[in-house]
Amino acid sequence: MEAFTELPNHQLLVVGDGPLRAALTAQAPQNVTLLGQVDEPTLRWLYHHATALISASSEDFGLTPVEAAACG
């Protein structure tokens, strides 16, 4: 999210929720939007229209990159 302070012409959409959401929302630059939880059709639309996926996870294998790749 911090990197997007240096990329004012790009937009970052953050999908998902967690205990740091309030703090992240408070420090998010104007080009970053925290969407929280979204329904499946919205998630598929976001995957299809995204330029890139940033998957922040502590898992050794996450399903998110696989889902995004399946959507193109």
mmCIF file of C-alpha atoms in Angstrom:
data_model
loop_
_atom_site.group_PDB
_atom_site.id
_atom_site.type_symbol
_atom_site.label_atom_id
_atom_site.label_comp_id
_atom_site.label_asym_id
_atom_site.label_seq_id
_atom_site.Cartn_x
_atom_site.Cartn_y
_atom_site.Cartn_z
ATOM 1 C CA MET A 1 0.000 0.000 0.000
ATOM 2 C CA GLU A 2 2.867 2.339 0.790
ATOM 3 C CA ALA A 3 4.266 1.895 -2.706
ATOM 4 C CA PHE A 4 1.102 3.431 -4.150
ATOM 5 C CA THR A 5 1.943 6.778 -2.551
ATOM 6 C CA GLU A 6 4.644 6.906 -5.236
ATOM 7 C CA LEU A 7 2.237 5.741 -7.977
ATOM 8 C CA PRO A 8 -0.516 8.368 -7.983
ATOM 9 C CA ASN A 9 -1.685 7.415 -11.498
ATOM 10 C CA HIS A 10 -2.368 3.810 -10.481
ATOM 11 C CA GLN A 11 -5.165 2.391 -8.349
ATOM 12 C CA LEU A 12 -4.950 -0.394 -5.777
ATOM 13 C CA LEU A 13 -8.059 -2.288 -4.673
ATOM 14 C CA VAL A 14 -7.617 -4.384 -1.539
ATOM 15 C CA VAL A 15 -10.053 -7.287 -1.200
ATOM 16 C CA GLY A 16 -10.550 -9.077 2.094
ATOM 17 C CA ASP A 17 -10.768 -8.212 5.723
ATOM 18 C CA GLY A 18 -8.735 -8.577 8.852
ATOM 19 C CA PRO A 19 -7.825 -7.082 12.196
ATOM 20 C CA LEU A 20 -5.714 -4.285 10.640
ATOM 21 C CA ARG A 21 -8.408 -2.968 8.317
ATOM 22 C CA ALA A 22 -9.214 0.169 10.361
ATOM 23 C CA ALA A 23 -5.544 1.116 10.655
ATOM 24 C CA LEU A 24 -4.892 0.446 6.966
ATOM 25 C CA THR A 25 -7.928 2.460 5.928
ATOM 26 C CA ALA A 26 -6.732 5.382 8.035
ATOM 27 C CA GLN A 27 -3.304 5.436 6.372
ATOM 28 C CA ALA A 28 -4.367 4.550 2.813
ATOM 29 C CA PRO A 29 -3.465 7.087 0.127
ATOM 30 C CA GLN A 30 -6.291 8.373 -2.105
ATOM 31 C CA ASN A 31 -5.535 5.846 -4.851
ATOM 32 C CA VAL A 32 -5.988 2.852 -2.512
ATOM 33 C CA THR A 33 -9.457 1.473 -1.743
ATOM 34 C CA LEU A 34 -10.112 -1.253 0.814
ATOM 35 C CA LEU A 35 -13.166 -3.153 -0.403
ATOM 36 C CA GLY A 36 -13.454 -5.671 2.431
ATOM 37 C CA GLN A 37 -15.264 -8.908 1.643
ATOM 38 C CA VAL A 38 -16.843 -9.122 -1.808
ATOM 39 C CA ASP A 39 -19.240 -11.656 -3.303
ATOM 40 C CA GLU A 40 -18.097 -14.242 -5.877
ATOM 41 C CA PRO A 41 -19.361 -12.423 -8.996
ATOM 42 C CA THR A 42 -17.598 -9.226 -7.900
ATOM 43 C CA LEU A 43 -14.397 -11.126 -7.145
ATOM 44 C CA ARG A 44 -14.440 -12.724 -10.602
ATOM 45 C CA TRP A 45 -15.029 -9.309 -12.198
ATOM 46 C CA LEU A 46 -12.084 -7.870 -10.254
ATOM 47 C CA TYR A 47 -9.826 -10.757 -11.327
ATOM 48 C CA HIS A 48 -10.842 -10.362 -14.977
ATOM 49 C CA HIS A 49 -10.198 -6.607 -15.000
ATOM 50 C CA ALA A 50 -7.043 -6.475 -12.876
ATOM 51 C CA THR A 51 -3.689 -5.586 -14.358
ATOM 52 C CA ALA A 52 -1.844 -7.461 -11.617
ATOM 53 C CA LEU A 53 -2.435 -9.385 -8.407
ATOM 54 C CA ILE A 54 -0.519 -8.806 -5.203
ATOM 55 C CA SER A 55 -1.113 -11.697 -2.839
ATOM 56 C CA ALA A 56 0.004 -10.920 0.698
ATOM 57 C CA SER A 57 -0.118 -14.215 2.526
ATOM 58 C CA SER A 58 1.779 -16.333 4.987
ATOM 59 C CA GLU A 59 0.619 -19.536 3.275
ATOM 60 C CA ASP A 60 3.121 -21.658 1.392
ATOM 61 C CA PHE A 61 0.510 -22.152 -1.357
ATOM 62 C CA GLY A 62 -2.400 -19.807 -1.741
ATOM 63 C CA LEU A 63 -5.500 -20.264 -3.826
ATOM 64 C CA THR A 64 -5.754 -16.553 -4.695
ATOM 65 C CA PRO A 65 -3.005 -16.578 -7.385
ATOM 66 C CA VAL A 66 -4.512 -19.724 -8.902
ATOM 67 C CA GLU A 67 -7.987 -18.170 -9.026
ATOM 68 C CA ALA A 68 -6.598 -14.985 -10.580
ATOM 69 C CA ALA A 69 -4.647 -16.940 -13.199
ATOM 70 C CA ALA A 70 -7.781 -18.918 -14.077
ATOM 71 C CA CYS A 71 -9.554 -15.620 -14.753
ATOM 72 C CA GLY A 72 -6.823 -14.440 -17.064
#
